[in-house]
Coordinates of C-alpha atoms and ligand atoms in Angstrom, one line a residue:
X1 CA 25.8 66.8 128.6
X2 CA 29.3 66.2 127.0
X3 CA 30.6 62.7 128.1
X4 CA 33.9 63.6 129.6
X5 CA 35.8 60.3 129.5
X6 CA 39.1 60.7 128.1
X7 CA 39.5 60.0 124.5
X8 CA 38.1 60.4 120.2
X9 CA 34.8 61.0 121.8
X10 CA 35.9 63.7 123.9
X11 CA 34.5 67.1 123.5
X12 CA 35.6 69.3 126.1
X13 CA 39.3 69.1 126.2
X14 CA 41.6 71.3 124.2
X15 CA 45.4 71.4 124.0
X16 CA 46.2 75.1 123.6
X17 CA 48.4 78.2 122.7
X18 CA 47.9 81.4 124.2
X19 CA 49.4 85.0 123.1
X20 CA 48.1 88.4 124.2
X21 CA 49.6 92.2 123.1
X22 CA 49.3 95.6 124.9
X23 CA 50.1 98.6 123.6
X24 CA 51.1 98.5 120.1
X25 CA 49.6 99.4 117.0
X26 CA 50.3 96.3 115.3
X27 CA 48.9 93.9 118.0
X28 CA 47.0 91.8 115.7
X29 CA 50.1 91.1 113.4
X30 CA 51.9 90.4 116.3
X31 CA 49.4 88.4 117.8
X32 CA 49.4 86.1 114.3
X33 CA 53.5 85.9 114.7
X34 CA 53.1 84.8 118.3
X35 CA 50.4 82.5 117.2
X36 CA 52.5 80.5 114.2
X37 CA 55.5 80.0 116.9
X38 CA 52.5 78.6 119.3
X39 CA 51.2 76.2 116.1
X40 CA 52.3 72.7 117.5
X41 CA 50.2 73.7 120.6
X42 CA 46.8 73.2 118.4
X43 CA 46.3 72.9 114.6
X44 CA 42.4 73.1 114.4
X45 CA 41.4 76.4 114.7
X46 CA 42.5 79.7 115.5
X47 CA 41.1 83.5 116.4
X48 CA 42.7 86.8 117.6
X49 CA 40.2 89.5 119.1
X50 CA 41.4 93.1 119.3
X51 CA 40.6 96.2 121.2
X52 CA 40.7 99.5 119.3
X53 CA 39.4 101.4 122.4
X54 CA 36.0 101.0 121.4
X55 CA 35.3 98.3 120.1
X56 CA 36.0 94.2 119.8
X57 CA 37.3 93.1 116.6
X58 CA 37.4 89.2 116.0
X59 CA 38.4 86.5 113.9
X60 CA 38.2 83.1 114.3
X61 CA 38.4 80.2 112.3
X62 CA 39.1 76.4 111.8
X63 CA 42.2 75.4 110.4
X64 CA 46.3 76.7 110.8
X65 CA 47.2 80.2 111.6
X66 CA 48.8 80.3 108.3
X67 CA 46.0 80.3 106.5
X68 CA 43.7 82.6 108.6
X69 CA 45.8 85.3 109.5
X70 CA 48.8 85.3 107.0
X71 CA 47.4 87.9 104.9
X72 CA 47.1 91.7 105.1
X73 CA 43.2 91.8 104.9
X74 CA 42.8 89.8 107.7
X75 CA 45.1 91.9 110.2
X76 CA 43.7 95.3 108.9
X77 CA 40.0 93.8 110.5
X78 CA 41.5 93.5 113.8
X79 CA 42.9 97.1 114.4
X80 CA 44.0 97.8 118.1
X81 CA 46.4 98.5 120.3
X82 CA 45.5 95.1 122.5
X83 CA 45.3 91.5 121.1
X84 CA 45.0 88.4 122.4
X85 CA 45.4 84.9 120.3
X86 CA 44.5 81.2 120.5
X87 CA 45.6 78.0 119.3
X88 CA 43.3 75.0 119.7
X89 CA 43.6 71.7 119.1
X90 CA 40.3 69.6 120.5
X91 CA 40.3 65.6 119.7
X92 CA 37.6 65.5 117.3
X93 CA 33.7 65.9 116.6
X94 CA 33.2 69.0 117.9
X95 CA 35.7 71.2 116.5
X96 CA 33.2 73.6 115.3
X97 CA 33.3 77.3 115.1
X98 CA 30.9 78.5 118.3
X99 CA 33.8 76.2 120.1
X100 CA 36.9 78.1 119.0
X101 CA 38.9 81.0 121.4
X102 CA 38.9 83.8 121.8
X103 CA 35.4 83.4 123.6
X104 CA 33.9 86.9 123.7
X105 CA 31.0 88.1 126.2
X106 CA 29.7 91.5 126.7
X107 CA 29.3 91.8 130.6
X108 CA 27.7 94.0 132.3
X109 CA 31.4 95.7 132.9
X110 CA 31.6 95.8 129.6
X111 CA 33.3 93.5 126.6
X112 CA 35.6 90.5 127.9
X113 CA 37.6 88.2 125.5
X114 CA 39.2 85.2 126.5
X115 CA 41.5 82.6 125.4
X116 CA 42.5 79.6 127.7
X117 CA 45.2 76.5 127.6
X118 CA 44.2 74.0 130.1
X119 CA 41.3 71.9 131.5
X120 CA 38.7 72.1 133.6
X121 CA 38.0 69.3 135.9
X122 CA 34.7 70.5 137.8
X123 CA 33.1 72.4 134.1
X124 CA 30.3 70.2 133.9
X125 CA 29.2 70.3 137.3
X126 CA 29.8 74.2 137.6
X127 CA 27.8 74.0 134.0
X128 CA 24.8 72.0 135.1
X129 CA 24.3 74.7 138.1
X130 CA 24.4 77.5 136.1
X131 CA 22.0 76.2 133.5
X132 CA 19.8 75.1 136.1
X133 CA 19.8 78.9 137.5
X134 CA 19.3 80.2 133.9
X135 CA 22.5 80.3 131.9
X136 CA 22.7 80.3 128.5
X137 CA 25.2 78.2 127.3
X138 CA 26.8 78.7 123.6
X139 CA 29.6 76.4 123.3
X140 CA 30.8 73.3 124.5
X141 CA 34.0 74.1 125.6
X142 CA 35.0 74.3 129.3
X143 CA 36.4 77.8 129.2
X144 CA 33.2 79.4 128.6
X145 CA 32.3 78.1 132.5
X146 CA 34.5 81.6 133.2
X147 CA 32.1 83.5 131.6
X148 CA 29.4 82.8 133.1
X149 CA 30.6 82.8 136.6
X150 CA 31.8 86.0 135.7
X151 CA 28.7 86.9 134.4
X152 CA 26.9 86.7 138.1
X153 CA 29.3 87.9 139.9
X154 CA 28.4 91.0 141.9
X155 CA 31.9 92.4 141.4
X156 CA 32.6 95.7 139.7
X157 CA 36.0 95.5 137.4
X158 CA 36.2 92.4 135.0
X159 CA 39.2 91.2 137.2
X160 CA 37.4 91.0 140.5
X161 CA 34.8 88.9 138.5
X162 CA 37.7 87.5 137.2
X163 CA 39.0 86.6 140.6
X164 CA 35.8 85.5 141.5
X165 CA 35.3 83.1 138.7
X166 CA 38.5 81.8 139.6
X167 CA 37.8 80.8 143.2
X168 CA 35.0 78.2 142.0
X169 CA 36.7 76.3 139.5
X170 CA 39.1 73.4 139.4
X171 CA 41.7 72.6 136.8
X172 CA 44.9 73.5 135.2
X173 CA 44.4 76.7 133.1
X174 CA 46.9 80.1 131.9
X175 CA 44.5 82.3 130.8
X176 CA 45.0 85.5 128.6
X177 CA 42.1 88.2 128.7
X178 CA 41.2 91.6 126.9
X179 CA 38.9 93.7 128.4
X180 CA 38.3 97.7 127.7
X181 CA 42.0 98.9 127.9
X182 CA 43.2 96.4 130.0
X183 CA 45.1 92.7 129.0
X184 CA 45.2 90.2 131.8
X185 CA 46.9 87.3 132.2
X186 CA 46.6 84.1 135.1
X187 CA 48.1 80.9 135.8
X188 CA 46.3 78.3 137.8
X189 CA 47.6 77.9 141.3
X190 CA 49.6 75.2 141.3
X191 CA 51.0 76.7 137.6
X192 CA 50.8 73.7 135.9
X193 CA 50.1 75.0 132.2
X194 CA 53.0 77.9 131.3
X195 CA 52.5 81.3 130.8
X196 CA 55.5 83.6 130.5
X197 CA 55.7 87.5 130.3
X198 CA 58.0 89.9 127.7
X199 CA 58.0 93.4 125.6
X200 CA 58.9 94.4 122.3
X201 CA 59.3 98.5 122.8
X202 CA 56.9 99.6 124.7
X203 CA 54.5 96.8 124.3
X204 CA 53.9 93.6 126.9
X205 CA 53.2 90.1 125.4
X206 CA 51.8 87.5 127.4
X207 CA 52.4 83.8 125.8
X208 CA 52.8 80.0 126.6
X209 CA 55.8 79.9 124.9
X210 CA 59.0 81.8 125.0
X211 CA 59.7 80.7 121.2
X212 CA 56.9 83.0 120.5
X213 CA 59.1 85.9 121.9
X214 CA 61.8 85.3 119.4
X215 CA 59.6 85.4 116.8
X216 CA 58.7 89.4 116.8
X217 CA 61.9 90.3 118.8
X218 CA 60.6 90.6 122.1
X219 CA 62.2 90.3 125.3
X220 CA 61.7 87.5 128.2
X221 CA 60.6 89.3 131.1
X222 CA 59.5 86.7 133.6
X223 CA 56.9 83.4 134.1
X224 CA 54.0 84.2 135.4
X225 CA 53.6 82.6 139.1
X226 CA 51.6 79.9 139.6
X227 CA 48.3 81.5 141.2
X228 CA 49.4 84.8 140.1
X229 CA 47.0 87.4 138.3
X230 CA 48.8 90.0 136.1
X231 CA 46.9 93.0 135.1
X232 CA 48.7 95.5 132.3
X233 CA 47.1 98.9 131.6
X234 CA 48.5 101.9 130.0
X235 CA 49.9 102.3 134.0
X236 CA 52.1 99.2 133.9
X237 CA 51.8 96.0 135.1
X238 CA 50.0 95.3 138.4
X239 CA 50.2 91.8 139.6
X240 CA 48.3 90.4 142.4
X241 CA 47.7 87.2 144.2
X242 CA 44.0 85.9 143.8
X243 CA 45.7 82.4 145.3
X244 CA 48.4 82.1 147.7
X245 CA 51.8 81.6 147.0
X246 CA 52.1 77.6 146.9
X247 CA 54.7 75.6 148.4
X248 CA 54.7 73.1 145.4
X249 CA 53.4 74.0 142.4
X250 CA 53.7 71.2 140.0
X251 CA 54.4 72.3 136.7
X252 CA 53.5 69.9 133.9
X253 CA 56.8 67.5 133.6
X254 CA 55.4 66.5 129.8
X255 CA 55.7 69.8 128.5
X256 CA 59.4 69.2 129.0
X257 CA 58.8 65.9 127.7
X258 CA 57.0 66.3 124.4
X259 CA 54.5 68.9 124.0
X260 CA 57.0 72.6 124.6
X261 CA 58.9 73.7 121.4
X262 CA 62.5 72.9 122.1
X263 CA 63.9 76.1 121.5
X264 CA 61.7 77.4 124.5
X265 CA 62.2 78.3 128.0
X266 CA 60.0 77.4 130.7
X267 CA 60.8 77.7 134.6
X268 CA 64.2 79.4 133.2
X269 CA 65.3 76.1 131.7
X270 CA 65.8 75.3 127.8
X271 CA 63.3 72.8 126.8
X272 CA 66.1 71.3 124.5
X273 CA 68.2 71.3 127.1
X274 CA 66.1 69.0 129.5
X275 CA 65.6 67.3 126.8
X276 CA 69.0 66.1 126.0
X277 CA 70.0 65.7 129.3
X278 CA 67.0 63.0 129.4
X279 CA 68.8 61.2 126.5
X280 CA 71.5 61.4 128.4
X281 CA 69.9 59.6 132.0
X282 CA 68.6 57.2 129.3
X283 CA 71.8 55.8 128.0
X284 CA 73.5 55.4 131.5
X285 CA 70.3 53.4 132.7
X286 CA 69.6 51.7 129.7
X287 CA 72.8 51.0 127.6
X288 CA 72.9 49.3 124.3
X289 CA 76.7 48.6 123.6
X290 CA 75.7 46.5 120.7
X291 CA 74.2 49.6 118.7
X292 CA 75.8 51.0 115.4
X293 CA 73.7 53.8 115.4
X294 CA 71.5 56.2 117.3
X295 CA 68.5 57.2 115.5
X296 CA 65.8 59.0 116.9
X297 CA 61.9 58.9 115.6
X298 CA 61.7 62.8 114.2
X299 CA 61.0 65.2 115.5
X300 CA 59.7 64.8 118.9
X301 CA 62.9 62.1 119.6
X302 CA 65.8 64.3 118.4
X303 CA 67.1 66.0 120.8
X304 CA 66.6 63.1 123.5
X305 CA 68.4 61.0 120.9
X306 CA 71.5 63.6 120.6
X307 CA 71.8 62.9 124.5
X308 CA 71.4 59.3 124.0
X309 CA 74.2 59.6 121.9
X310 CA 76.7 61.9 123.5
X311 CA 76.6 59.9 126.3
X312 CA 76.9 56.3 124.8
X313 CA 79.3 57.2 122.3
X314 CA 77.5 55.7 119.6
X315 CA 77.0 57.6 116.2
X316 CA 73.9 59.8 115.7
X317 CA 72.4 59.6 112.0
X318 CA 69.0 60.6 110.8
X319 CA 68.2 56.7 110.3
X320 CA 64.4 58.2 109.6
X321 CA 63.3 61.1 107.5
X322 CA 60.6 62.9 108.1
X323 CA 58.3 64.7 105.8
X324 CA 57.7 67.9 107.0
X325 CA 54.5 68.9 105.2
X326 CA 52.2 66.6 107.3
X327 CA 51.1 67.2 110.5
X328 CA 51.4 65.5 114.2
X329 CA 49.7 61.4 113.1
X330 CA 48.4 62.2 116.4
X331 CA 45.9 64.9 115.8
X332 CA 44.4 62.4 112.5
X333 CA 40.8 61.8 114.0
X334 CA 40.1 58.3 113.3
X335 CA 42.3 55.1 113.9
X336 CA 42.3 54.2 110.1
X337 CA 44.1 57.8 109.0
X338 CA 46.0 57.8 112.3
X339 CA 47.8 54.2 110.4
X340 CA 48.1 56.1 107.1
X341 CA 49.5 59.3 108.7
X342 CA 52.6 57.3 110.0
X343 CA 53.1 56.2 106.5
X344 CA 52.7 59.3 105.1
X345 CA 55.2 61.1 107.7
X346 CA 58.2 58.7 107.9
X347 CA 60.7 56.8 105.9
X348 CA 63.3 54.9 106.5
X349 CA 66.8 56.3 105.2
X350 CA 68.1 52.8 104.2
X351 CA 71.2 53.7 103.1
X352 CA 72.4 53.8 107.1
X353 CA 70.1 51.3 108.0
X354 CA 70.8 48.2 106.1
X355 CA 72.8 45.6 108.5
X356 CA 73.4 47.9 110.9
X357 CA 72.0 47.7 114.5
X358 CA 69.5 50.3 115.8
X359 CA 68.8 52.4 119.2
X360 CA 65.8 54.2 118.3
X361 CA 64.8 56.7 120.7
X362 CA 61.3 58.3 120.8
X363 CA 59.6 60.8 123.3
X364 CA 56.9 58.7 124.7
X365 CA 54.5 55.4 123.5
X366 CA 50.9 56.2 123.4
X367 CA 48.8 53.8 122.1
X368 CA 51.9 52.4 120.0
X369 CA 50.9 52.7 116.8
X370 CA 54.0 54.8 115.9
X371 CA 56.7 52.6 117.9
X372 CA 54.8 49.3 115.6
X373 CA 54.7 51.0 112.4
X374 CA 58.8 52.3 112.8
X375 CA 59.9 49.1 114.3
X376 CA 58.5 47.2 111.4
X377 CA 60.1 50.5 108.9
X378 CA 63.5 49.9 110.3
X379 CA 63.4 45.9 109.5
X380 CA 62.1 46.3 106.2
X381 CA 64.9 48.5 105.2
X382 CA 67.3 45.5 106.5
X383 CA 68.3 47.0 110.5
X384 CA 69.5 43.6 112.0
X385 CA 68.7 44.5 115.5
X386 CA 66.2 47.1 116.9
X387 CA 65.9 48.1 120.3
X388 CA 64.0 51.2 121.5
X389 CA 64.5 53.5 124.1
X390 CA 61.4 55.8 125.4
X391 CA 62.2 59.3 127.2
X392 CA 59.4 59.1 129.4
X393 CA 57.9 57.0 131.9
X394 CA 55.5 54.6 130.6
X395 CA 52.2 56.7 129.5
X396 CA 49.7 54.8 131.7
X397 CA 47.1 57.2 133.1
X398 CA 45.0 60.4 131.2
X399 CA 45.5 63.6 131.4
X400 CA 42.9 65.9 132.5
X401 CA 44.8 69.2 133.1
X402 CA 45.1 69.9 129.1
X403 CA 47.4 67.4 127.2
X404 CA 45.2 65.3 124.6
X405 CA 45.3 61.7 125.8
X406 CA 43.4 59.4 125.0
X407 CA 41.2 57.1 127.6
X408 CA 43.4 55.5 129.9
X409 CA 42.2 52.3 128.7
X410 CA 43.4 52.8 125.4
X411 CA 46.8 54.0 126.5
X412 CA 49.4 50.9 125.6
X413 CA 51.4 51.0 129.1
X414 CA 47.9 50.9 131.0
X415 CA 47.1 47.5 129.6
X416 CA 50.3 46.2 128.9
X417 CA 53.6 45.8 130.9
X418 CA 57.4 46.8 129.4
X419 CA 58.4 43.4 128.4
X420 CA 54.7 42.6 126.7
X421 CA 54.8 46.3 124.6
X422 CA 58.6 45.1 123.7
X423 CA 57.0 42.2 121.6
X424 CA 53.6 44.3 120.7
X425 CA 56.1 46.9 118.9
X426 CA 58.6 43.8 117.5
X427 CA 61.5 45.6 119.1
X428 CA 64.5 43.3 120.2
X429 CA 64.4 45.0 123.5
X430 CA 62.9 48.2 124.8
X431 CA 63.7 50.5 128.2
X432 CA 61.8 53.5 129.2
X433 CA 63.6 56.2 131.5
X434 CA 62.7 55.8 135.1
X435 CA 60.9 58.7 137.0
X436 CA 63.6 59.1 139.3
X437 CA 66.1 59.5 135.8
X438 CA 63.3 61.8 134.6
X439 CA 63.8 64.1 137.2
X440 CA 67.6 64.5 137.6
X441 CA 67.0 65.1 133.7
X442 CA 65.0 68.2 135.2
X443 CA 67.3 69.3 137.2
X444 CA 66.1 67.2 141.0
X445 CA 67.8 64.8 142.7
X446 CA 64.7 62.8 142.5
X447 CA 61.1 63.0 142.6
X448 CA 59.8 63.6 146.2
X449 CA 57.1 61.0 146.0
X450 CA 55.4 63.0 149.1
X451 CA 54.8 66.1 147.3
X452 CA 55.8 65.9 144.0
X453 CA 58.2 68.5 142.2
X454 CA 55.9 68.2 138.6
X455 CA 52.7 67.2 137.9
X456 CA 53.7 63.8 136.4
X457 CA 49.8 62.1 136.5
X458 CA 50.2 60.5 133.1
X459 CA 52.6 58.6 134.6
X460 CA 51.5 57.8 138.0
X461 CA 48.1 58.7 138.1
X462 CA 48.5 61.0 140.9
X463 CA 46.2 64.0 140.5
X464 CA 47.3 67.1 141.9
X465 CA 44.0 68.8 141.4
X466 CA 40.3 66.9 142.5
X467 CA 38.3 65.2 139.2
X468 CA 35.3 67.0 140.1
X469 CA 33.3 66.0 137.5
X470 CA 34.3 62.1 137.3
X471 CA 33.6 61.8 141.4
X472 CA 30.6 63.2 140.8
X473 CA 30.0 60.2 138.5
X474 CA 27.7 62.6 135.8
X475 CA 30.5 62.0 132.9
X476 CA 29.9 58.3 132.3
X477 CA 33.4 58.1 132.9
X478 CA 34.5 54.2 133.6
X479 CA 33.8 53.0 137.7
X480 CA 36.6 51.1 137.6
X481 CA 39.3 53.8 136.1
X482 CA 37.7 56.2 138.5
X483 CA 38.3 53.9 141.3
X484 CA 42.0 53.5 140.5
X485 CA 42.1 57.6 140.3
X486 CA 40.5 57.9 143.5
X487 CA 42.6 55.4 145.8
X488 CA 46.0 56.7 143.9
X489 CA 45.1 60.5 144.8
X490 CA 44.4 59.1 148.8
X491 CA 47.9 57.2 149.0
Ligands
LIG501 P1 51.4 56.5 119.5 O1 51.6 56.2 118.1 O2 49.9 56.6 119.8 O3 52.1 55.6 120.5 O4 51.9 58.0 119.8 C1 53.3 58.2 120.1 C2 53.7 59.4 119.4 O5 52.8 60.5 119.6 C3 55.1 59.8 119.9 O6 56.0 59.7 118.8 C4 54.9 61.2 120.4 O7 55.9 62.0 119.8 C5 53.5 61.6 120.0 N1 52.7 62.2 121.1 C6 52.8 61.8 122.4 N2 51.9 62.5 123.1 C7 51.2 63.3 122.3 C8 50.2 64.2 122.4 N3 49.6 64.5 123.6 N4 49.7 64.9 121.3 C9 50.3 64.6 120.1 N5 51.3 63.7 119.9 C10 51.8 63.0 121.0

């Protein structure tokens, strides 16, 4: 059994992109497109299945969508007029091939691909009871769990096993699924991953993203509803309500945060947008009237720092250059490269730096090895003072609903409080956003700490959805952590 305590070791978590096509000839290539505008949502492997109306064509493979599916070759083996696509990004170890989405299973009502962005948090035990009764497991990942409960169920149409696969598990999860003719797509019920529907002609797209609209022209239809099932046949598209209707859903608050592209919509609101106006909540709580210069950490800071700045006045400049051709430091497996990857992405732009006095704004501390390594950056190329300013709460708690954190123990804010990570990253003073500032970024007038607006766990360790698997103590998963979880989720 996978240990399931947050963190390098981790082998059942994924961050995820999810696109799915009906009713176009050119699914597949439109599948890839969506794919490559879903690419920051996981950069390990990739696959696109397809349904010609008879049979199941699949690719899969490690490694960026560019270099799977960006030629011809590759496309002309996935004819179809249906396609579904996934990104995945898993922490480390396991990324091997059995693991990566599209999972496909041939049920007894007949093919069934699916691709999932989320997590699970009752997998293992729903795993361990299925094994015992006989199930053949293939993969580690949790999203094969739907399989096999879909593989028992007594139900006639994939969706009613669908539905009935739903009811047992637990978790945060937008699925996209192909069966014969038929593409479906779900959000968990309290929506907390995105999922968002369009067309292009005559064709439907289902995808996490709405940037991956804009990238093959297609129009923005609607979200998906939390707890809402869509089901789109050559008919149309019938939705229907496996869950009810809740009265909070609680959207993920770090997708506006960090992980969305900015040039996205989700719940009808520009990511870049929120974004800025979190800048902007920053620099009335947390002035620094001493600053020369705004300069944010590229490129998950920028458009919080353009908010910084257009509310404090103080000039913008890219104080820090980024070089575009490596990827996220975070996704580096090992501590070591994690250290070099910083190196190899940023560099101070002296020229603006030297003598002058910084605000550096950045979308969230981790486990601080970025915050350290730019800190020390902007000194070295002769800043006089540095002060940072985080647009997010402090990171303190895991996520288990399909954002890769690591353990909660390693996370800096867990262990540490503001003024101590001030001196740990050598900054001359550092302010995160408050939660209440966080949500008037998003539009509240502040967050109803009895039912919360967003799912904001990372931050306050309040779970909206029961950690099956940890209460059930099989994971390994640290007493004292799962304590903590436990008595936050009873308040
Ligand atoms: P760290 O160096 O560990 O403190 O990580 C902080 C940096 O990682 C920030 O600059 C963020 O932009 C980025 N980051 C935050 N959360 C994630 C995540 N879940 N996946 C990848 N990168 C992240």
């Amino acid at each position: 059994m996978e240990q399931m305590e947050r963190g390098a070791d981790d082998k059942f978590h994924d961050e995820c992109g999810v696109f799915g096509v009906f009713g176009s000839p050119d699914s597949s290539a439109l599948t890839a497109l969506g794919l490559h505008a879903l690419q920051h949502r996981g950069q390990e492997a990739c696959g696109i299945v397809a349904f010609d109306g008879t049979h199941f064509n699949s690719r899969r493979a490690l490694g960026l969508v560019d270099s799977t599916f960006s030629h011809a070759s590759a496309i002309a083996q996935l004819p179809g007029h249906a396609a579904i696509g996934h990104n995945r990004y898993a922490t480390t170890g396991d990324t091997n091939v059995r693991n990566i989405q599209p999972l496909f299973a041939d049920l007894a009502c007949g093919g069934f691909a699916l691709a999932h962005n989320g997590n699970l948090t009752n997998a293992h035990t729903l795993r361990q009871a299925l094994v015992e009764k006989g199930s053949l497991f293939q993969a580690t990942t949790d999203t094969e769990v739907f399989l096999h409960l879909m593989a028992v169920s007594r139900k006639a149409a994939p969706c009613d096993r669908l539905v009935d696969a739903l009811h047992q598990v637990q978790g945060a999860y937008s699925l996209v699924a192909l069966a014969d003719n038929m593409l479906i797509g779900v959000r968990d019920p309290l929506g907390i991953r995105p999922l968002s529907l369009g067309k292009v002609g005559e064709a439907v797209i289902l995808t996490s993203e709405t940037c991956a609209l804009d990238i093959i022209g297609a129009e923005f239809i609607r979200d998906i509803e939390p707890g809402e099932m869509v089901v789109i046949t050559e008919e149309g598209i019938a939705s229907s309500r496996p869950f009810e209707k809740p009265r909070n859903p609680r959207f993920c608050i770090f997708e506006y945060i960090y992980f969305a592209r900015p040039d996205s919509f989700m719940e009808n609101r520009s990511v870049y947008e929120m974004r800025k106006n979190i800048g902007a909540e920053l620099a009335r709580e947390a002035p620094c009237p001493s600053a020369d210069l705004v300069v944010p950490v590229p490129d998950s800071g920028v458009p919080a720092s353009i908010g910084y700045a257009q509310t404090s006045g103080i000039p913008f400049e890219l104080g820090i250059i980024r070089n575009h051709y490596v990827g996220r430091t975070f996704i580096e497996p090992t501590d070591h490269i994690r250290h070099l990857g910083v190196k190899l992405k940023h560099n101070a732009n002296s020229a603006y730096i030297k003598g002058k006095n910084v605000v550096l704004v950045d979308d969230s501390i981790v486990r601080g090895t970025t915050s350290r390594k730019i800190v020390d950056m902007m000194r070295s190329a002769g800043a006089k003072e540095v002060h940072m300013r985080i647009a997010a709460p402090p990171t303190k708690y895991s996520c288990f609903y399909g954002i890769d954190t690591p353990k909660t123990t390693d996370l800096l804010a867990h262990n540490y409080g503001v003024d101590e990570i001030c001196k740990l990253t050598g900054a001359d003073s550092l302010s995160y956003i408050s939660m209440d500032g966080l949500y008037r970024a998003v539009g509240e007038i502040r967050r109803n700490n009895d039912i919360p607006q967003y799912c904001d766990a990372c931050f306050t360790g309040e779970y909206p959805v029961p950690l099956t698997d940890f209460e059930n103590n099989r994971t390994g998963a640290n007493v004292t952590d799962l304590r903590e979880r436990q008595e936050r989720r009873s308040r």
